[in-house]
Coordinates of C-alpha atoms in Angstrom, one line a residue:
M1253 CA 56.3 243.0 90.9
G1254 CA 56.8 241.5 94.4
S1255 CA 54.3 238.5 93.8
L1256 CA 56.3 237.8 90.5
L1257 CA 59.6 237.2 92.1
R1258 CA 58.4 235.4 95.6
R1259 CA 60.1 232.9 96.2
K1260 CA 58.9 229.3 97.2
T1261 CA 60.0 228.2 100.7
I1262 CA 61.1 224.3 100.5
I1263 CA 59.5 222.5 103.5
E1264 CA 59.2 218.9 104.6
Q1265 CA 56.2 217.4 103.5
P1266 CA 54.1 215.6 105.9
P1267 CA 53.9 211.8 105.9
E1268 CA 50.4 211.8 104.2
R1269 CA 52.1 213.7 101.4
A1270 CA 55.4 212.7 101.1
L1271 CA 56.6 210.0 98.5
A1272 CA 58.4 206.8 99.5
R1273 CA 62.5 207.0 99.9
T1274 CA 63.2 204.1 98.1
L1275 CA 66.0 204.8 95.6
S1276 CA 69.7 204.4 95.8
W1277 CA 72.3 205.5 93.1
P1278 CA 72.2 202.8 91.1
H1279 CA 68.7 202.8 90.8
L1280 CA 69.0 206.9 89.2
V1281 CA 72.2 206.0 87.3
A1282 CA 69.7 203.3 85.6
L1283 CA 66.9 205.7 85.2
G1284 CA 69.1 207.7 83.9
V1285 CA 71.0 205.8 81.3
G1286 CA 67.1 204.6 80.7
A1287 CA 66.0 207.8 79.9
I1288 CA 69.3 209.1 78.1
V1289 CA 70.0 206.2 75.7
G1290 CA 67.2 205.6 73.5
T1291 CA 65.3 207.1 70.4
G1292 CA 68.1 209.6 70.5
I1293 CA 70.9 206.8 69.7
L1294 CA 69.0 204.6 67.8
T1295 CA 67.7 207.2 65.3
L1296 CA 68.8 210.5 65.2
I1297 CA 72.5 209.6 64.6
G1298 CA 71.0 209.1 61.0
V1299 CA 69.3 212.7 61.4
G1300 CA 73.0 213.9 62.8
A1301 CA 75.1 212.7 60.1
D1302 CA 72.8 213.9 57.1
R1303 CA 73.2 217.5 58.5
A1304 CA 77.0 217.6 59.7
G1305 CA 78.5 214.3 57.6
P1306 CA 81.1 212.1 59.3
A1307 CA 81.6 215.3 61.9
V1308 CA 78.6 214.1 63.3
L1309 CA 80.9 212.9 65.8
L1310 CA 82.1 216.5 66.8
S1311 CA 78.1 217.1 67.1
F1312 CA 78.0 214.7 69.7
V1313 CA 80.5 216.2 71.9
V1314 CA 79.6 219.4 71.3
A1315 CA 76.1 218.6 72.8
G1316 CA 77.6 216.0 75.3
A1317 CA 80.2 218.5 76.7
I1318 CA 77.0 221.4 77.0
C1319 CA 74.6 218.8 78.8
A1320 CA 77.5 217.7 81.1
C1321 CA 77.9 221.5 82.4
A1322 CA 74.4 221.6 82.8
A1323 CA 74.5 218.0 84.4
L1324 CA 77.2 219.3 87.1
C1325 CA 74.6 222.5 87.7
Y1326 CA 71.9 219.8 88.1
A1327 CA 73.8 217.9 90.7
E1328 CA 74.5 220.9 92.9
M1329 CA 70.5 221.9 93.0
A1330 CA 69.5 218.7 93.6
T1331 CA 71.5 218.2 96.1
A1332 CA 70.8 221.7 97.5
I1333 CA 67.3 221.4 97.2
P1334 CA 66.4 217.9 97.5
A1335 CA 62.8 218.2 96.6
S1336 CA 60.6 217.0 93.6
G1337 CA 60.2 219.5 90.6
S1338 CA 63.7 219.3 89.3
A1339 CA 64.0 223.1 87.4
Y1340 CA 60.7 224.1 88.3
T1341 CA 61.4 223.9 91.7
Y1342 CA 65.0 225.3 91.6
S1343 CA 63.6 228.1 89.7
Y1344 CA 60.6 229.0 92.4
A1345 CA 63.3 229.0 95.2
V1346 CA 65.9 231.0 93.6
L1347 CA 64.8 232.9 91.1
G1348 CA 61.1 233.7 91.4
E1349 CA 57.6 232.5 90.8
V1350 CA 57.6 233.9 87.5
F1351 CA 60.7 232.3 86.3
A1352 CA 59.3 229.1 87.8
W1353 CA 56.0 229.2 85.5
V1354 CA 58.3 230.0 82.6
V1355 CA 60.4 226.7 83.2
G1356 CA 57.6 224.8 84.4
W1357 CA 55.4 225.4 81.1
S1358 CA 58.4 224.9 79.3
L1359 CA 59.1 221.2 80.8
I1360 CA 55.3 220.2 80.4
L1361 CA 56.4 220.9 76.7
E1362 CA 59.5 219.1 76.6
Y1363 CA 58.3 216.0 79.1
S1364 CA 55.0 215.6 77.1
L1365 CA 56.2 215.6 73.5
V1366 CA 59.6 213.6 74.3
V1367 CA 56.8 210.5 75.7
A1368 CA 54.7 211.0 72.9
T1369 CA 57.5 210.7 70.7
V1370 CA 58.8 207.7 72.0
A1371 CA 55.7 206.1 72.4
V1372 CA 54.8 207.1 68.4
G1373 CA 58.3 205.2 67.4
W1374 CA 57.6 202.1 69.8
S1375 CA 54.6 201.9 67.9
G1376 CA 56.2 201.7 64.8
Y1377 CA 58.4 199.0 66.1
A1378 CA 55.6 196.9 67.6
V1379 CA 53.4 197.2 64.8
G1380 CA 56.2 195.7 62.4
F1381 CA 57.0 193.0 64.8
L1382 CA 53.0 192.4 65.0
K1383 CA 53.0 191.8 61.6
G1384 CA 55.8 189.4 61.3
L1385 CA 53.6 187.6 63.8
G1386 CA 50.9 187.5 61.5
I1387 CA 49.0 190.2 63.4
V1388 CA 48.2 192.9 61.2
L1389 CA 46.4 195.7 62.5
P1390 CA 43.9 198.1 60.8
A1391 CA 46.0 200.8 59.4
A1392 CA 43.9 203.8 61.4
L1393 CA 44.7 202.2 64.6
T1394 CA 48.3 202.5 64.4
H1395 CA 49.0 206.3 63.4
G1396 CA 47.5 209.8 64.3
P1397 CA 46.2 211.6 61.9
A1398 CA 48.0 212.7 58.7
V1399 CA 48.5 216.5 57.8
A1400 CA 49.8 218.5 54.5
G1401 CA 51.1 221.8 54.4
S1402 CA 52.3 224.2 57.3
L1403 CA 50.9 225.8 60.5
F1404 CA 52.8 228.8 59.8
D1405 CA 51.3 229.9 56.2
G1406 CA 47.7 228.5 56.7
S1407 CA 48.4 225.5 54.4
L1408 CA 48.0 222.9 57.0
R1409 CA 45.2 220.6 56.1
L1410 CA 43.7 217.0 57.6
T1411 CA 44.8 214.6 54.8
E1412 CA 44.0 211.0 56.9
L1413 CA 42.5 210.1 59.8
G1414 CA 44.0 207.7 62.3
V1415 CA 43.9 207.0 66.5
N1416 CA 47.8 205.4 67.7
L1417 CA 46.3 202.2 70.1
P1418 CA 49.3 201.1 70.6
A1419 CA 50.9 204.3 71.7
I1420 CA 48.3 204.7 74.3
A1421 CA 48.6 201.1 74.9
I1422 CA 52.6 201.4 76.2
I1423 CA 51.9 204.6 78.0
A1424 CA 49.1 202.7 80.3
V1425 CA 51.5 199.9 80.8
V1426 CA 54.1 201.8 82.0
A1427 CA 52.0 204.3 83.7
G1428 CA 50.6 201.2 85.5
L1429 CA 54.1 199.9 86.5
L1430 CA 55.1 203.4 87.6
S1431 CA 51.9 203.7 89.6
L1432 CA 52.5 199.9 91.7
G1433 CA 55.9 201.4 93.2
T1434 CA 58.8 203.1 92.7
Q1435 CA 61.1 200.4 93.4
E1436 CA 59.7 197.9 91.4
S1437 CA 59.5 200.0 88.5
A1438 CA 63.4 201.0 89.1
R1439 CA 64.0 197.1 89.3
I1440 CA 62.4 196.9 86.0
N1441 CA 64.2 199.7 84.4
S1442 CA 67.3 198.7 85.4
A1443 CA 66.7 195.4 83.9
L1444 CA 66.2 196.8 80.4
V1445 CA 68.5 199.4 80.4
V1446 CA 71.1 196.5 80.6
L1447 CA 69.5 194.6 78.2
K1448 CA 69.5 198.2 75.8
I1449 CA 73.6 198.3 76.7
V1450 CA 74.2 194.7 75.6
T1451 CA 72.4 195.6 72.4
L1452 CA 74.4 198.7 71.5
A1453 CA 77.7 197.0 72.3
L1454 CA 76.5 193.9 70.4
F1455 CA 76.3 196.7 67.6
V1456 CA 79.8 198.0 68.2
A1457 CA 81.5 194.5 68.2
V1458 CA 80.0 193.4 64.6
A1459 CA 80.4 197.0 63.1
L1460 CA 83.8 197.9 64.1
P1461 CA 85.5 195.6 62.7
H1462 CA 84.2 196.8 59.1
F1463 CA 85.8 200.3 59.9
D1464 CA 87.0 202.2 57.0
A1465 CA 88.9 205.3 57.2
A1466 CA 87.4 206.3 53.8
N1467 CA 84.0 207.1 55.2
L1468 CA 85.4 209.7 57.2
H1469 CA 86.1 211.9 54.0
P1470 CA 85.2 214.4 53.5
F1471 CA 84.5 215.2 57.2
A1472 CA 82.7 218.1 57.5
P1473 CA 81.1 218.5 54.4
Y1474 CA 78.7 221.3 55.5
G1475 CA 81.3 223.0 57.7
Y1476 CA 81.9 223.3 61.6
G1477 CA 79.1 226.1 62.1
S1478 CA 75.5 226.4 61.5
V1479 CA 73.7 227.0 57.9
A1480 CA 70.4 227.2 56.8
G1481 CA 69.4 224.9 54.0
E1482 CA 66.2 224.1 52.6
N1483 CA 63.0 224.9 54.4
G1484 CA 64.9 226.2 57.0
V1485 CA 67.3 223.4 58.4
K1486 CA 70.2 223.7 59.9
Y1487 CA 73.3 222.1 58.4
G1488 CA 76.9 221.8 59.9
V1489 CA 78.6 220.4 63.1
M1490 CA 76.4 222.6 65.6
G1491 CA 73.4 222.7 63.4
A1492 CA 73.2 218.9 63.7
A1493 CA 74.2 219.3 67.6
A1494 CA 71.2 221.5 68.0
I1495 CA 69.4 218.5 66.8
I1496 CA 71.0 215.6 68.9
F1497 CA 71.0 217.2 71.9
F1498 CA 67.8 215.0 72.1
A1499 CA 69.8 212.8 72.4
F1500 CA 71.8 213.3 75.7
Y1501 CA 69.1 215.1 77.9
G1502 CA 66.9 212.7 80.4
F1503 CA 69.3 212.8 83.5
D1504 CA 67.1 215.7 84.8
A1505 CA 64.6 213.3 85.2
I1506 CA 66.8 211.7 87.9
S1507 CA 66.3 215.4 89.6
T1508 CA 62.7 214.7 90.0
A1509 CA 63.5 212.0 92.4
A1510 CA 64.8 213.7 94.8
E1511 CA 62.2 212.9 97.6
E1512 CA 62.5 209.3 96.8
A1513 CA 66.4 208.9 97.4
K1514 CA 67.5 207.5 100.2
R1515 CA 70.2 209.9 100.7
P1516 CA 69.7 212.7 98.1
E1517 CA 72.9 214.8 99.3
R1518 CA 75.0 211.8 97.9
D1519 CA 73.2 210.0 95.2
L1520 CA 71.3 212.0 93.2
A1521 CA 74.9 214.0 92.3
I1522 CA 76.0 210.1 91.9
G1523 CA 73.1 209.4 89.5
I1524 CA 73.5 212.6 87.3
I1525 CA 76.8 212.7 86.7
G1526 CA 77.8 209.1 86.3
S1527 CA 74.7 208.2 84.0
M1528 CA 75.8 211.4 82.0
A1529 CA 79.3 210.1 81.7
A1530 CA 78.4 206.9 80.9
C1531 CA 76.1 207.8 78.2
T1532 CA 78.5 210.5 76.7
V1533 CA 80.8 207.6 76.2
I1534 CA 78.6 205.2 74.8
Y1535 CA 77.4 207.6 72.0
I1536 CA 80.8 208.4 70.6
V1537 CA 81.6 205.0 70.7
V1538 CA 78.2 203.6 68.8
A1539 CA 78.5 207.0 66.3
G1540 CA 82.2 206.5 65.4
A1541 CA 81.4 202.5 64.6
A1542 CA 78.7 203.6 62.4
V1543 CA 80.1 206.3 60.8
G1544 CA 83.1 204.3 60.0
A1545 CA 81.4 201.1 59.1
L1546 CA 79.3 202.8 56.2
G1547 CA 79.4 206.1 54.2
F1548 CA 76.7 208.7 56.0
A1549 CA 74.9 209.1 52.6
R1550 CA 73.5 205.3 52.9
F1551 CA 71.9 205.3 56.5
S1552 CA 71.4 209.2 57.1
N1553 CA 67.8 209.3 56.0
S1554 CA 66.9 206.0 57.7
P1555 CA 64.4 205.5 60.5
E1556 CA 66.4 202.8 62.2
P1557 CA 70.0 203.7 60.9
L1558 CA 71.7 201.3 63.2
A1559 CA 70.1 198.0 61.6
L1560 CA 70.0 199.2 58.1
I1561 CA 74.1 199.5 59.0
L1562 CA 74.3 195.8 59.4
R1563 CA 72.2 194.9 57.1
E1564 CA 74.2 196.5 54.5
I1565 CA 77.5 195.1 55.7
G1566 CA 75.8 191.5 56.0
Q1567 CA 74.6 191.0 59.3
D1568 CA 70.8 190.7 58.4
R1569 CA 70.2 188.6 61.5
I1570 CA 72.1 190.9 64.4
A1571 CA 70.3 193.9 62.7
T1572 CA 66.8 192.0 63.6
V1573 CA 68.1 191.4 66.9
I1574 CA 68.9 195.1 67.5
A1575 CA 65.7 195.8 66.2
A1576 CA 63.7 193.8 68.4
A1577 CA 65.7 194.5 71.2
A1578 CA 65.0 198.2 70.6
A1579 CA 61.6 197.7 70.9
I1580 CA 61.5 195.9 74.1
A1581 CA 64.3 198.8 75.6
L1582 CA 62.5 201.5 74.6
P1583 CA 59.8 201.9 76.8
T1584 CA 62.6 202.4 79.7
V1585 CA 62.8 205.9 77.9
I1586 CA 58.9 206.5 78.4
L1587 CA 59.5 205.5 82.2
G1588 CA 62.1 207.8 82.6
F1589 CA 60.0 210.9 81.1
L1590 CA 56.7 209.9 82.4
Y1591 CA 58.2 209.5 85.8
G1592 CA 59.9 213.1 85.5
Q1593 CA 56.6 214.7 84.3
S1594 CA 54.4 213.3 87.0
R1595 CA 56.8 214.6 89.6
I1596 CA 56.8 218.1 88.3
F1597 CA 52.7 217.8 87.5
L1598 CA 52.5 217.0 91.2
V1599 CA 54.8 219.5 92.9
M1600 CA 52.6 222.1 90.6
A1601 CA 49.6 220.4 92.3
R1602 CA 51.0 221.4 95.6
D1603 CA 51.8 224.9 94.4
G1604 CA 48.2 225.8 93.7
F1605 CA 49.1 225.5 90.0
L1606 CA 47.3 222.5 89.4
P1607 CA 43.8 220.8 91.5
G1608 CA 45.3 220.0 94.9
S1609 CA 43.6 216.9 94.8
L1610 CA 45.9 215.9 92.3
A1611 CA 48.8 215.8 94.9
R1612 CA 47.2 212.7 97.2
V1613 CA 50.1 209.9 97.6
S1614 CA 48.8 206.5 97.4
S1615 CA 49.5 203.7 100.1
R1616 CA 52.4 202.9 98.2
G1617 CA 54.0 205.8 98.6
T1618 CA 53.6 206.7 95.1
P1619 CA 51.3 209.8 93.0
A1620 CA 49.3 207.5 91.6
R1621 CA 46.5 209.9 90.7
I1622 CA 49.0 212.5 89.1
T1623 CA 50.4 209.6 87.0
A1624 CA 46.8 208.7 85.8
V1625 CA 46.4 211.8 84.8
T1626 CA 49.8 212.6 83.4
A1627 CA 49.3 209.5 81.4
A1628 CA 46.2 210.4 79.9
F1629 CA 47.2 213.7 79.1
V1630 CA 50.2 212.5 76.9
S1631 CA 48.2 209.8 75.2
V1632 CA 46.2 212.1 73.6
I1633 CA 49.1 213.8 71.9
A1634 CA 50.4 210.2 71.3
A1635 CA 47.2 209.4 69.8
L1636 CA 46.0 212.3 67.6
T1637 CA 49.0 215.0 67.3
P1638 CA 51.1 215.3 64.3
L1639 CA 54.1 215.2 65.9
D1640 CA 56.2 216.2 63.0
V1641 CA 55.0 219.5 63.5
I1642 CA 56.0 220.6 66.9
A1643 CA 58.5 217.6 67.9
S1644 CA 61.7 220.3 68.1
L1645 CA 60.0 222.2 70.2
A1646 CA 60.9 219.4 73.1
N1647 CA 64.6 220.6 72.4
A1648 CA 63.7 224.3 73.0
G1649 CA 62.1 223.4 76.5
T1650 CA 65.1 221.4 77.4
L1651 CA 67.5 224.0 76.5
C1652 CA 65.2 226.5 78.7
A1653 CA 65.6 224.5 81.6
F1654 CA 68.9 224.2 81.6
T1655 CA 69.9 227.8 81.4
A1656 CA 67.4 228.4 84.3
V1657 CA 69.6 225.4 86.3
A1658 CA 72.9 226.8 85.6
A1659 CA 71.3 230.8 86.5
C1660 CA 70.2 229.3 89.6
V1661 CA 73.8 227.9 90.5
L1662 CA 75.0 231.5 90.0
V1663 CA 72.7 233.6 92.1
M1664 CA 73.0 230.9 94.9
R1665 CA 77.0 231.6 94.4
R1666 CA 76.3 235.2 94.2
R1667 CA 74.4 235.1 97.4
G1668 CA 76.9 233.0 99.4
T1669 CA 74.1 230.3 99.9
P1670 CA 75.7 227.7 101.8
S1671 CA 75.8 224.1 100.1
K1672 CA 74.6 220.6 101.2
G1673 CA 76.0 218.4 99.3
F1674 CA 77.6 218.5 95.7
R1675 CA 79.1 222.2 94.4
T1676 CA 79.8 222.5 91.1
P1677 CA 83.6 222.7 89.9
A1678 CA 84.7 225.9 88.7
A1679 CA 81.2 227.4 88.8
W1680 CA 81.9 230.7 87.4
I1681 CA 83.2 228.9 84.1
V1682 CA 81.1 226.2 84.1
A1683 CA 77.3 227.6 84.4
P1684 CA 78.0 230.4 82.1
A1685 CA 79.5 227.7 79.5
A1686 CA 75.8 225.8 79.9
I1687 CA 74.1 229.3 79.8
L1688 CA 76.2 230.2 76.5
G1689 CA 75.8 227.0 75.2
C1690 CA 72.2 226.1 75.5
L1691 CA 71.7 229.8 73.5
Y1692 CA 73.6 228.8 70.8
L1693 CA 71.9 225.6 70.5
F1694 CA 69.1 227.6 70.4
N1695 CA 70.0 229.7 67.9
S1696 CA 71.0 226.6 65.8
L1697 CA 67.3 225.2 66.1
Q1698 CA 64.8 226.5 62.9
E1699 CA 63.3 229.4 62.8
V1700 CA 59.9 228.1 62.8
T1701 CA 60.7 225.9 66.0
Q1702 CA 62.1 229.1 68.2
L1703 CA 59.2 231.3 66.9
S1704 CA 56.4 228.0 68.3
F1705 CA 59.0 228.2 71.5
V1706 CA 57.8 231.6 72.1
A1707 CA 54.3 231.8 71.1
W1708 CA 53.9 228.7 73.3
N1709 CA 55.4 230.4 76.6
V1710 CA 53.7 233.8 75.5
F1711 CA 50.4 231.8 75.8
G1712 CA 52.0 230.4 79.1
L1713 CA 52.4 233.7 80.8
I1714 CA 49.0 234.8 79.8
V1715 CA 47.4 231.9 81.7
Y1716 CA 49.7 232.5 84.6
L1717 CA 48.7 236.1 84.9
A1718 CA 44.8 235.6 84.3
W1719 CA 44.7 232.3 86.5
G1720 CA 47.9 230.9 87.7
R1721 CA 49.0 234.0 89.7
R1722 CA 46.0 233.9 92.2
R1723 CA 46.3 230.1 92.5
A1724 CA 49.9 230.4 94.0
S1725 CA 49.6 228.8 97.6
V1726 CA 53.5 229.1 98.7
D1727 CA 55.1 231.4 101.2
D1728 CA 57.6 233.8 100.7
A1729 CA 61.3 233.3 101.8
A1730 CA 62.4 236.9 101.0

């Protein structure tokens, strides 16, 4: 038991292993907004409206409030432990090794699926754009294998072969950009984030004049809680919030930049809280304009709900602009999460859970080797995995990480550990609210997602006990 609960000592990395400190708080806010605003608001508003009706506005508020509590906890932990690794590192330093492994294993699930999902989504936009230019790619090279049936009742079967080459290509481009230098990629990311915000502002400006209060009735056709419907899908405000939650996370990627922040004790808190606050306001305004401009039933099942709304109100040209800008700006989400995942893998390599050679830093001060390995790993998922079977697992992994970070805040307060920077206000209210909110959202996920998440972590614990536990190379910090 002693080895299972041993805690990591956070030490300064030697120059040859340290990452270059090149990021200031504007870069971190842009990184957070770039990772948060993307596939979620562009597509999930339709899914959320399908499950909650106009009350999807409340779903955004609920998911945003829970994420805000988690963001405050992240801000405290990031400034108290200014080291790469995010929730994995915090859990290792505060809760113990076995908890860190579960969190790290869950983060692998979250980041991999998010990057792969967004890459596949971008591929769809890119293929359509190329088709408009007269360039038609073979169908088998534009999507992964198609499946039918269910994995859990044994009826899952392959119906069509395919490899999603555009998804592989965009992951390779983003990975190459990250390897060139953190500051260089941060500048490009900032420019694309501006484009993304301007695009959403354009949508609001065009859709808001068409606001009709009649579109808000009935406001909550499926109730305010979480009710199971067909195929285990959860409806209602909380059922929608459990899915819309996907649209908010991304700010946790900022905490992985602790070793590259110029003034981590200040910049990390500003980046995390600033990006979360900005995105909450953006989401509520965009969602309000969307459900007010068009009845939710008319856009709830669309893969491009914002563009559909614009076309329905007679703004075809603006809809085309929105779709094109989305295709250009979506890679910022891939950049944010691929950045975060490579840093988590880097720290796990330092700790002995991955080969130590992967922890080497290039002459540019970037973990080029682990970035390349991470990109290759995610590319396989994006190219070959039928993501519709397991995509919602990303939410479960994130909820696990958020719960662990909030627990770390409470444990540190209980131990009386002095804080080096930001302190969560009303910590004994905010942190429990984050934990209870995350547990409630997890309970609102589909049963198949819950069971899959448990199975993933049971497998992870077997890997840890049989292999990872012996490889751990951290010192105890009693």
